[in-house]
Short mmCIF file of C-alpha atoms and ligand atoms in Angstrom, two decimals:
data_model
loop_
_atom_site.label_atom_id
_atom_site.label_comp_id
_atom_site.label_asym_id
_atom_site.label_seq_id
_atom_site.Cartn_x
_atom_site.Cartn_y
_atom_site.Cartn_z
CA MET A 1 151.86 161.87 -10.49
CA GLU A 2 149.43 165.20 -9.34
CA GLN A 3 151.06 168.04 -7.67
CA HIS A 4 149.29 170.13 -4.99
CA GLU A 5 151.33 173.63 -5.11
CA LYS A 6 149.30 174.79 -2.08
CA MET A 7 152.02 175.51 1.04
CA HIS A 8 150.81 173.93 4.18
CA ASP A 9 152.41 174.98 7.37
CA LEU A 10 151.77 171.33 8.86
CA ILE A 11 151.77 167.55 7.78
CA GLY A 12 151.62 164.98 9.84
CA VAL A 13 153.05 161.34 8.94
CA GLY A 14 150.45 158.60 10.83
CA ILE A 15 146.92 159.23 12.48
CA GLY A 16 147.73 157.31 16.10
CA PRO A 17 146.57 158.94 19.07
CA PHE A 18 149.90 161.48 19.25
CA ASN A 19 148.57 162.94 16.38
CA LEU A 20 145.25 162.90 16.65
CA SER A 21 145.47 164.81 19.66
CA LEU A 22 147.69 167.46 17.51
CA ALA A 23 144.91 167.45 15.22
CA ALA A 24 142.29 168.31 17.36
CA LEU A 25 144.21 170.64 19.27
CA LEU A 26 145.06 172.33 16.46
CA ASP A 27 141.37 172.17 15.24
CA GLU A 28 140.84 175.62 17.38
CA HIS A 29 143.59 177.50 16.04
CA GLU A 30 142.92 178.75 12.04
CA SER A 31 145.90 180.30 11.09
CA VAL A 32 147.34 176.67 10.88
CA ASP A 33 146.61 175.30 7.50
CA ALA A 34 147.56 171.22 8.69
CA LEU A 35 146.84 168.02 7.22
CA PHE A 36 147.28 164.36 8.56
CA PHE A 37 147.96 161.52 6.57
CA GLU A 38 147.05 157.78 7.62
CA GLN A 39 147.38 154.45 5.60
CA ASN A 40 144.25 152.73 7.33
CA ALA A 41 141.39 153.32 6.09
CA THR A 42 139.99 154.58 9.28
CA PHE A 43 141.58 155.21 12.80
CA ASP A 44 141.44 151.85 14.41
CA TRP A 45 143.61 152.00 17.11
CA HIS A 46 145.78 148.25 18.12
CA PRO A 47 142.61 146.72 16.54
CA GLY A 48 143.66 143.20 17.37
CA MET A 49 144.11 144.11 21.39
CA LEU A 50 141.03 145.66 21.56
CA ILE A 51 139.19 142.75 23.62
CA GLU A 52 136.29 142.94 26.01
CA GLY A 53 136.95 143.01 29.50
CA THR A 54 140.43 144.80 28.72
CA LYS A 55 140.96 148.67 29.57
CA MET A 56 143.17 151.80 29.25
CA GLN A 57 146.64 152.09 31.64
CA VAL A 58 145.56 155.73 31.76
CA PRO A 59 142.49 157.88 33.11
CA PHE A 60 140.52 159.17 30.89
CA ILE A 61 141.68 162.49 31.75
CA ALA A 62 144.78 161.42 29.32
CA ASP A 63 142.23 161.87 26.20
CA LEU A 64 143.27 164.06 22.88
CA VAL A 65 142.97 167.44 24.82
CA THR A 66 141.84 167.81 28.16
CA MET A 67 145.17 168.28 29.77
CA ALA A 68 145.05 171.30 27.66
CA ASP A 69 141.63 172.60 27.91
CA PRO A 70 138.93 170.86 29.98
CA THR A 71 136.32 172.80 27.92
CA ASN A 72 137.74 171.36 24.26
CA PRO A 73 134.68 170.21 22.38
CA TYR A 74 136.93 167.29 21.65
CA SER A 75 137.12 166.17 25.58
CA PHE A 76 136.17 162.74 26.23
CA LEU A 77 133.11 163.99 28.27
CA ASN A 78 132.19 166.39 25.74
CA TYR A 79 131.77 162.91 23.36
CA ILE A 80 130.07 160.92 26.40
CA SER A 81 127.79 163.53 26.63
CA LYS A 82 127.12 164.14 22.56
CA ASN A 83 126.06 159.54 22.86
CA ASP A 84 123.68 160.49 25.86
CA ARG A 85 126.07 157.93 28.65
CA MET A 86 125.72 160.76 31.06
CA TYR A 87 124.26 159.09 33.65
CA GLN A 88 125.85 155.26 32.79
CA PHE A 89 128.85 156.80 32.78
CA TYR A 90 128.48 158.62 36.01
CA PHE A 91 127.64 155.71 37.79
CA LEU A 92 130.31 153.65 36.21
CA GLN A 93 132.43 155.19 39.11
CA ARG A 94 135.55 154.57 36.83
CA LEU A 95 138.78 156.93 35.64
CA ASP A 96 140.09 153.70 33.38
CA ILE A 97 137.64 153.60 30.52
CA PRO A 98 136.94 150.05 28.64
CA ARG A 99 140.12 150.17 25.58
CA ARG A 100 136.90 149.56 23.27
CA GLU A 101 136.03 152.71 24.75
CA TYR A 102 139.26 155.13 23.79
CA ASN A 103 139.00 153.93 20.46
CA ASP A 104 135.76 154.25 19.83
CA TYR A 105 135.74 158.28 21.23
CA CYS A 106 139.25 158.49 19.02
CA GLN A 107 136.99 157.36 15.74
CA TRP A 108 134.65 160.21 17.23
CA VAL A 109 137.16 162.57 16.81
CA ALA A 110 138.54 162.05 13.96
CA ALA A 111 135.52 162.03 12.19
CA GLN A 112 134.83 165.50 12.22
CA LEU A 113 138.46 166.99 11.58
CA ASP A 114 138.71 168.14 8.06
CA SER A 115 142.33 168.25 8.83
CA CYS A 116 142.63 164.04 9.05
CA ARG A 117 143.28 162.26 5.83
CA PHE A 118 143.07 157.90 5.42
CA GLY A 119 143.65 155.82 3.60
CA LYS A 120 147.01 157.70 2.36
CA ARG A 121 150.29 156.34 2.82
CA VAL A 122 153.34 158.96 3.21
CA VAL A 123 155.79 156.97 0.80
CA ASP A 124 158.60 159.60 0.75
CA ILE A 125 159.64 163.08 2.02
CA ARG A 126 162.16 165.54 0.76
CA HIS A 127 163.65 168.86 1.65
CA VAL A 128 163.65 171.47 -0.68
CA GLN A 129 165.40 174.97 -1.26
CA ASP A 130 164.69 176.77 -4.95
CA GLY A 131 164.22 180.22 -3.57
CA GLU A 132 161.81 179.55 -1.06
CA GLU A 133 162.23 176.36 1.53
CA TYR A 134 159.66 173.34 2.41
CA PHE A 135 159.13 169.91 2.59
CA GLU A 136 157.65 167.69 -0.50
CA ILE A 137 155.66 165.37 0.80
CA VAL A 138 154.94 162.21 -1.56
CA VAL A 139 151.10 160.55 -0.79
CA ASP A 140 149.93 157.12 -1.90
CA ASP A 141 146.60 157.18 -2.06
CA LEU A 142 145.56 153.15 -0.67
CA GLU A 143 142.22 152.72 -2.88
CA SER A 144 143.18 154.88 -6.31
CA GLY A 145 146.73 153.74 -6.19
CA GLU A 146 147.29 157.79 -7.30
CA LYS A 147 150.39 159.33 -6.30
CA THR A 148 150.20 163.11 -4.93
CA THR A 149 153.03 165.40 -3.77
CA PHE A 150 152.45 168.04 -1.22
CA LYS A 151 154.20 171.03 0.45
CA SER A 152 154.72 172.27 3.79
CA ARG A 153 157.25 174.18 5.97
CA ASN A 154 157.04 171.86 8.51
CA LEU A 155 156.04 167.79 9.61
CA VAL A 156 155.57 165.99 12.85
CA MET A 157 155.73 162.27 12.21
CA GLY A 158 153.59 160.05 14.65
CA THR A 159 154.00 156.46 12.66
CA GLY A 160 153.86 154.51 16.39
CA SER A 161 155.13 151.49 16.40
CA ILE A 162 155.17 147.62 15.01
CA PRO A 163 155.33 144.42 16.39
CA VAL A 164 159.02 142.77 16.44
CA ILE A 165 158.75 139.10 15.78
CA PRO A 166 162.63 136.99 16.50
CA LYS A 167 163.90 136.45 13.29
CA SER A 168 164.25 132.76 14.83
CA PHE A 169 160.49 132.55 15.14
CA ARG A 170 159.73 134.52 11.58
CA GLY A 171 158.81 132.45 8.22
CA LEU A 172 156.23 130.10 9.59
CA PRO A 173 152.92 129.88 8.47
CA SER A 174 151.22 133.37 9.89
CA GLU A 175 147.99 132.01 10.91
CA ASP A 176 149.59 129.51 13.16
CA VAL A 177 152.16 131.51 14.40
CA PHE A 178 151.46 135.24 15.14
CA HIS A 179 152.12 138.36 17.08
CA THR A 180 150.18 139.81 19.89
CA ALA A 181 148.66 142.47 17.60
CA ASP A 182 146.74 139.86 15.31
CA PHE A 183 145.16 138.09 18.25
CA LEU A 184 141.32 138.61 17.73
CA SER A 185 141.58 137.83 13.76
CA HIS A 186 143.33 134.81 15.15
CA GLN A 187 140.50 134.39 18.08
CA ASP A 188 138.23 131.63 16.64
CA ARG A 189 141.28 129.27 15.32
CA CYS A 190 142.16 129.57 19.11
CA ARG A 191 139.25 127.78 20.15
CA ASN A 192 139.70 125.25 17.26
CA ALA A 193 143.20 124.65 18.12
CA GLY A 194 144.02 121.18 20.70
CA SER A 195 146.97 123.23 21.89
CA ILE A 196 148.52 127.21 21.94
CA THR A 197 151.06 128.23 23.64
CA VAL A 198 151.50 132.22 24.53
CA ILE A 199 155.28 133.59 24.17
CA GLY A 200 156.70 136.77 26.71
CA SER A 201 155.23 138.51 30.00
CA GLY A 202 154.50 141.82 29.32
CA GLN A 203 150.99 143.66 29.10
CA SER A 204 149.86 142.07 25.72
CA ALA A 205 150.77 138.61 26.81
CA ALA A 206 148.51 138.67 30.46
CA GLU A 207 145.79 140.11 28.29
CA THR A 208 145.50 137.35 25.74
CA PHE A 209 146.59 134.08 27.96
CA ARG A 210 143.62 135.74 30.42
CA GLU A 211 141.81 135.92 27.12
CA LEU A 212 142.58 132.26 26.66
CA LEU A 213 142.18 131.06 29.71
CA LYS A 214 138.73 132.05 29.95
CA GLU A 215 137.14 130.33 27.06
CA GLN A 216 139.45 126.83 27.90
CA ARG A 217 137.62 125.04 29.78
CA GLU A 218 134.74 125.38 27.12
CA TYR A 219 137.01 124.24 23.51
CA GLY A 220 139.31 122.08 25.34
CA PHE A 221 142.91 123.72 23.76
CA ARG A 222 145.92 122.76 26.33
CA LEU A 223 147.30 126.20 27.15
CA ASP A 224 151.05 127.12 28.27
CA TRP A 225 152.31 131.65 29.26
CA ILE A 226 156.24 130.90 28.67
CA THR A 227 158.76 133.43 29.23
CA ARG A 228 162.32 134.27 30.08
CA SER A 229 162.01 136.60 32.55
CA PRO A 230 162.99 135.39 36.48
CA GLY A 231 158.79 136.03 37.01
CA PHE A 232 155.75 137.35 35.65
CA ALA A 233 156.24 140.39 37.07
CA SER A 234 154.01 143.02 37.77
CA MET A 235 154.29 146.85 36.37
CA GLU A 236 154.93 149.60 38.87
CA GLU A 237 152.07 151.35 39.46
CA SER A 238 151.68 153.13 42.63
CA LYS A 239 151.34 157.04 42.59
CA LEU A 240 154.83 158.33 43.70
CA SER A 241 156.03 155.55 40.73
CA LEU A 242 153.61 156.99 38.17
CA GLU A 243 155.25 160.65 38.38
CA HIS A 244 157.99 159.53 36.35
CA PHE A 245 155.21 160.27 33.45
CA SER A 246 154.78 163.71 33.99
CA PRO A 247 156.79 166.91 32.24
CA ASP A 248 159.30 166.94 34.93
CA TYR A 249 160.52 163.81 34.79
CA VAL A 250 160.88 164.07 30.66
CA ASN A 251 162.29 167.56 31.77
CA TYR A 252 164.93 165.83 33.98
CA PHE A 253 165.59 163.09 31.68
CA TYR A 254 166.38 164.76 28.58
CA GLN A 255 169.56 166.97 30.13
CA LEU A 256 171.29 163.48 30.97
CA PRO A 257 174.45 162.54 29.32
CA GLN A 258 173.01 160.19 26.66
CA ASN A 259 175.30 157.35 27.75
CA GLN A 260 173.48 157.82 31.20
CA LYS A 261 170.02 157.92 30.05
CA ASP A 262 170.88 154.73 27.44
CA GLU A 263 171.74 152.52 30.76
CA ILE A 264 167.85 154.45 33.16
CA PHE A 265 166.13 153.90 30.22
CA ALA A 266 167.36 149.53 29.82
CA SER A 267 166.61 149.67 34.07
CA GLN A 268 163.54 150.68 33.48
CA GLY A 269 161.00 147.92 31.99
CA LEU A 270 159.23 147.36 35.01
CA TYR A 271 157.85 151.27 34.39
CA TYR A 272 155.84 149.77 31.26
CA LYS A 273 156.75 146.46 30.65
CA GLY A 274 155.57 144.60 33.79
CA ILE A 275 151.67 143.01 33.82
CA SER A 276 149.04 145.66 35.59
CA ASN A 277 148.04 144.01 38.93
CA HIS A 278 144.66 143.22 37.80
CA THR A 279 145.26 141.13 34.98
CA VAL A 280 147.62 139.00 37.28
CA ASN A 281 145.05 139.15 40.06
CA ASP A 282 142.04 137.85 37.34
CA ILE A 283 144.51 135.02 35.89
CA TYR A 284 145.37 133.88 39.78
CA ASN A 285 141.48 133.90 40.06
CA LEU A 286 140.30 132.03 37.07
CA LEU A 287 143.92 129.06 37.97
CA TYR A 288 142.41 129.25 41.65
CA GLU A 289 138.87 128.16 40.46
CA TYR A 290 139.82 125.74 37.86
CA SER A 291 142.00 124.02 40.60
CA VAL A 292 138.64 123.30 42.52
CA GLY A 293 137.41 120.16 42.80
CA GLU A 294 139.20 119.25 39.44
CA GLU A 295 142.99 117.32 38.50
CA GLU A 296 145.14 120.12 37.65
CA PRO A 297 144.26 122.36 35.10
CA ASN A 298 145.34 121.80 31.56
CA VAL A 299 147.51 124.98 31.75
CA GLY A 300 151.73 125.27 32.31
CA LEU A 301 152.97 128.56 33.22
CA GLN A 302 156.42 128.37 32.58
CA VAL A 303 159.45 131.63 33.52
CA LEU A 304 163.40 130.96 33.31
CA SER A 305 162.48 129.96 29.76
CA GLU A 306 163.56 130.94 26.73
CA VAL A 307 161.60 129.79 23.15
CA LYS A 308 165.18 129.85 20.58
CA GLU A 309 163.58 128.48 17.30
CA ILE A 310 160.23 126.84 16.31
CA GLN A 311 160.20 124.56 14.28
CA PRO A 312 157.28 122.72 12.00
CA LYS A 313 156.53 119.09 13.73
CA GLN A 314 155.53 116.75 10.63
CA GLY A 315 151.51 115.56 10.67
CA GLY A 316 151.45 119.31 12.47
CA GLY A 317 151.97 121.11 14.95
CA TYR A 318 155.20 122.69 15.85
CA GLU A 319 158.00 122.46 18.29
CA LEU A 320 159.92 124.85 20.28
CA THR A 321 163.22 124.66 21.27
CA CYS A 322 163.62 126.29 24.92
CA TYR A 323 166.98 126.85 26.91
CA HIS A 324 165.75 127.34 30.86
CA TRP A 325 168.74 129.90 31.81
CA GLN A 326 169.59 129.31 35.43
CA LYS A 327 169.20 125.39 35.07
CA LYS A 328 171.59 125.28 31.17
CA GLU A 329 169.47 123.33 30.04
CA GLU A 330 167.70 122.87 27.60
CA PHE A 331 163.87 121.35 26.43
CA THR A 332 161.21 120.81 24.05
CA HIS A 333 157.92 121.61 23.71
CA SER A 334 155.08 121.19 21.11
CA SER A 335 152.53 123.28 20.60
CA ASP A 336 149.57 123.88 17.60
CA LEU A 337 149.37 127.42 17.80
CA VAL A 338 151.97 129.86 19.14
CA ILE A 339 151.52 133.80 19.77
CA ALA A 340 154.10 135.71 20.22
CA ALA A 341 154.11 138.52 22.64
CA THR A 342 157.08 139.77 22.05
CA GLY A 343 156.93 143.72 21.74
CA TYR A 344 156.76 146.48 19.53
CA LYS A 345 159.70 149.01 18.22
CA PRO A 346 159.80 152.50 16.60
CA ASN A 347 158.53 153.09 13.48
CA VAL A 348 161.07 155.17 12.01
CA PRO A 349 159.87 154.66 7.96
CA ASP A 350 162.40 154.06 5.55
CA PHE A 351 161.80 157.67 4.19
CA VAL A 352 163.32 158.98 7.46
CA HIS A 353 166.66 157.99 5.89
CA HIS A 354 166.35 160.22 2.91
CA LEU A 355 166.84 162.61 4.49
CA GLU A 356 170.18 161.35 6.00
CA ASP A 357 172.18 164.33 5.45
CA PHE A 358 169.75 166.75 6.52
CA LEU A 359 169.75 165.67 10.25
CA GLU A 360 171.74 164.48 12.64
CA TRP A 361 171.92 161.34 14.07
CA ASP A 362 173.91 159.51 17.06
CA GLU A 363 176.75 156.86 17.31
CA HIS A 364 173.82 153.81 17.20
CA GLY A 365 171.84 155.31 14.62
CA ARG A 366 169.25 157.32 15.73
CA TYR A 367 168.16 160.49 14.94
CA LYS A 368 168.79 163.54 17.43
CA VAL A 369 166.87 165.27 19.23
CA THR A 370 166.01 169.15 20.50
CA PRO A 371 163.40 169.03 23.94
CA ASP A 372 161.20 170.53 22.58
CA TYR A 373 160.68 167.39 19.88
CA ARG A 374 162.15 169.11 17.21
CA LEU A 375 164.76 166.63 15.36
CA LYS A 376 168.07 168.38 15.28
CA GLN A 377 169.16 169.45 11.67
CA THR A 378 172.70 169.53 10.07
CA LYS A 379 172.50 172.91 9.30
CA GLU A 380 169.64 175.91 9.48
CA THR A 381 166.28 176.47 7.50
CA SER A 382 163.28 177.51 8.36
CA ASN A 383 161.36 174.43 8.15
CA GLU A 384 161.14 171.91 11.02
CA ILE A 385 160.11 168.19 11.72
CA TYR A 386 158.84 167.63 15.02
CA VAL A 387 158.73 163.72 16.39
CA HIS A 388 156.32 161.73 18.43
CA SER A 389 157.77 158.20 17.43
CA GLY A 390 160.95 156.57 18.29
CA ILE A 391 161.73 159.27 20.99
CA SER A 392 162.64 156.92 24.15
CA HIS A 393 166.64 157.61 23.97
CA THR A 394 166.11 160.93 24.14
CA HIS A 395 163.41 162.06 25.77
CA GLY A 396 162.81 158.60 28.14
CA VAL A 397 160.59 155.89 29.65
CA GLY A 398 156.67 158.40 28.86
CA SER A 399 157.58 158.69 25.75
CA THR A 400 155.22 156.66 24.51
CA ASN A 401 152.23 157.11 27.37
CA LEU A 402 149.76 158.43 26.32
CA GLY A 403 149.81 160.52 29.63
CA LEU A 404 151.59 162.69 27.95
CA SER A 405 150.55 163.18 24.64
CA VAL A 406 148.89 166.51 24.94
CA HIS A 407 151.72 167.79 27.02
CA ARG A 408 154.18 167.08 24.18
CA ASN A 409 151.33 168.75 21.37
CA LYS A 410 151.31 172.29 23.85
CA VAL A 411 154.94 172.20 23.45
CA ILE A 412 154.79 171.45 19.65
CA ILE A 413 152.47 174.68 19.28
CA ASN A 414 154.15 176.83 21.56
CA HIS A 415 157.19 176.10 18.95
CA LEU A 416 155.03 176.22 15.01
CA LEU A 417 153.05 179.08 16.15
CA GLY A 418 156.41 180.81 17.95
CA ARG A 419 154.37 182.10 21.01
CA GLU A 420 152.87 180.84 24.53
CA ILE A 421 149.68 180.00 23.61
CA TYR A 422 150.03 177.35 26.41
CA PRO A 423 151.77 178.32 29.64
CA MET A 424 154.04 175.64 30.80
CA LYS A 425 153.91 175.07 34.46
CA GLU A 426 157.72 174.20 35.96
CA LYS A 427 156.75 171.69 38.95
CA THR A 428 153.44 169.34 38.08
CA ILE A 429 154.37 166.46 40.77
CA PHE A 430 155.30 166.20 44.55
CA GLN A 431 158.87 164.77 44.09
CA SER A 432 161.78 166.03 42.76
CA PHE A 433 164.20 164.58 40.30
CA THR A 434 167.00 166.89 40.64
CA VAL A 435 168.62 169.17 42.91
C1 FAD B 501 147.86 146.96 23.05
C2 FAD B 501 148.37 148.47 23.07
C3 FAD B 501 147.64 148.76 24.46
C4 FAD B 501 148.55 150.27 25.10
N1 FAD B 501 147.28 150.95 25.92
C5 FAD B 501 148.00 152.36 25.89
C6 FAD B 501 147.33 152.58 27.05
O1 FAD B 501 146.06 152.08 27.74
N2 FAD B 501 148.06 153.69 27.58
C7 FAD B 501 149.25 154.39 27.81
O2 FAD B 501 149.34 155.09 27.98
N3 FAD B 501 150.01 153.66 26.42
C8 FAD B 501 149.41 152.37 25.93
N4 FAD B 501 150.19 151.54 24.47
C9 FAD B 501 151.41 152.61 24.54
C10 FAD B 501 151.20 153.22 23.38
O3 FAD B 501 150.64 154.28 23.52
C11 FAD B 501 150.05 153.56 21.93
O4 FAD B 501 150.96 152.30 21.50
C12 FAD B 501 149.55 154.32 21.20
O5 FAD B 501 149.21 153.91 19.64
C13 FAD B 501 151.18 155.04 20.85
O6 FAD B 501 150.83 155.86 19.60
P1 FAD B 501 151.11 156.74 18.43
O7 FAD B 501 150.36 158.11 17.69
O8 FAD B 501 151.98 157.22 19.06
O9 FAD B 501 150.71 155.80 17.57
P2 FAD B 501 150.63 154.62 16.40
O10 FAD B 501 149.13 154.25 18.10
O11 FAD B 501 151.15 152.91 16.62
O12 FAD B 501 149.50 155.12 15.72
C14 FAD B 501 150.45 155.48 14.00
C15 FAD B 501 150.10 155.35 13.41
O13 FAD B 501 151.09 156.23 11.73
C16 FAD B 501 150.53 155.09 10.81
N5 FAD B 501 151.63 155.10 9.64
C17 FAD B 501 153.03 154.59 10.30
N6 FAD B 501 153.46 154.43 8.81
C18 FAD B 501 152.46 155.51 8.24
C19 FAD B 501 152.50 156.52 6.41
N7 FAD B 501 154.42 156.04 6.30
N8 FAD B 501 152.18 157.01 6.29
C20 FAD B 501 151.05 156.70 6.48
N9 FAD B 501 150.18 156.79 8.09
C21 FAD B 501 151.84 156.09 8.57
C22 FAD B 501 150.18 153.56 11.16
O14 FAD B 501 148.85 153.10 10.57
C23 FAD B 501 149.28 154.39 12.58
O15 FAD B 501 148.14 154.27 12.57
C24 FAD B 501 149.64 150.48 24.28
C25 FAD B 501 149.80 149.65 23.05
C26 FAD B 501 149.40 148.50 22.54
C27 FAD B 501 150.51 148.12 21.99
#
């Protein structure tokens, strides 16, 4: 195994939007020697869900840098300008840019940053105390298969989230039963199916259902949408509700007792789990159009029903055992393909658990986090692990929201550099969460 002796100031694990924003902001701080590793060969933001017509749920101002410094060369507007699209963007008159464009913008930034290395998976991390204190990071080059160790005084974890499929749906052929995260790579298969069922009622479920609904009459498949929720609920998108995704709310939430935080977070699903109004409207409009002058559209929307089990049927297709939890009745449903829109969970790589004795954990096995996004350590060291992922239990509902990414990176950079590079405003919104 090759060993790099150079001591870095910061090594980042994962390059999603959160760490990419940090890499972009650090680019102008030449005194910081930072490296970021990403296992994918290129930057690609949820590629299976880059459906044409889908748009960002945050305004473009929440790009990788603007909220810290609108004059930063990695701003979205500079990307538009450098790509000679200023007039088109001006006449577009939209804040909510296409999701495909956000991905293209991030790729444009990533390609300019020397600190970002792709095709490299971090497979282990160890804290070393041998006169000097540092982290040793083992990186697997996915092309050559070679492992290399790097040294860094600090780490930043930006490993994001991974798709979740319920246990009872696992072990079935992945070309027939798959997560929405893989939707686009299965779109042709959907076009050739006799019937498709989407399970779940969040934004990903709705976007997938809408895309299938658009094509349903052309390709002639039966389309069903099943959720255990009482309804296809809309996301809470009023401007005052959106203030929950502000530094003020994060600060308020952070200082609450942990048991109260867990209760509050569990009750805030509609701030991030519901469906955007415009997506519900599109779906309803399509259903309405399809119902004109025709028999019933060959489409079903079923609420209050949990899919308990999926079994292959003799001769092909699958039988879904469902349970209507209000009527307390079981029923079955057949489908050729099943798409699980069953959400994501924080991606805490196994090697974080190799640092078990080094870190503080709560009684639910979750790491403890300081207000300024550092993992709490069992002993005093001069090294820090900053963290973007898996912090909803400490920092609340905005933890995965891209609108807070730059704010978090400002806090991290101020701590890393030991001075206030970015001044922090006490009050950023109209309402008060605390007295
Ligand atoms: C379909 C979809 C749409 C979304 N749209 C929005 C939106 O419009 N607005 C909003 O605010 N939020 C949105 N979100 C929520 C969220 O902000 C995004 O998921 C965002 O991608 C999170 O960024 P991240 O940097 O934390 O992680 P990710 O984007 O998940 O990136 C983490 C990266 O780490 C890499 N990685 C993991 N482990 C390792 C390792 N050991 N070594 C090297 N690399 C590793 C992964 O390959 C991955 O590329 C959306 C989520 C989804 C699923």
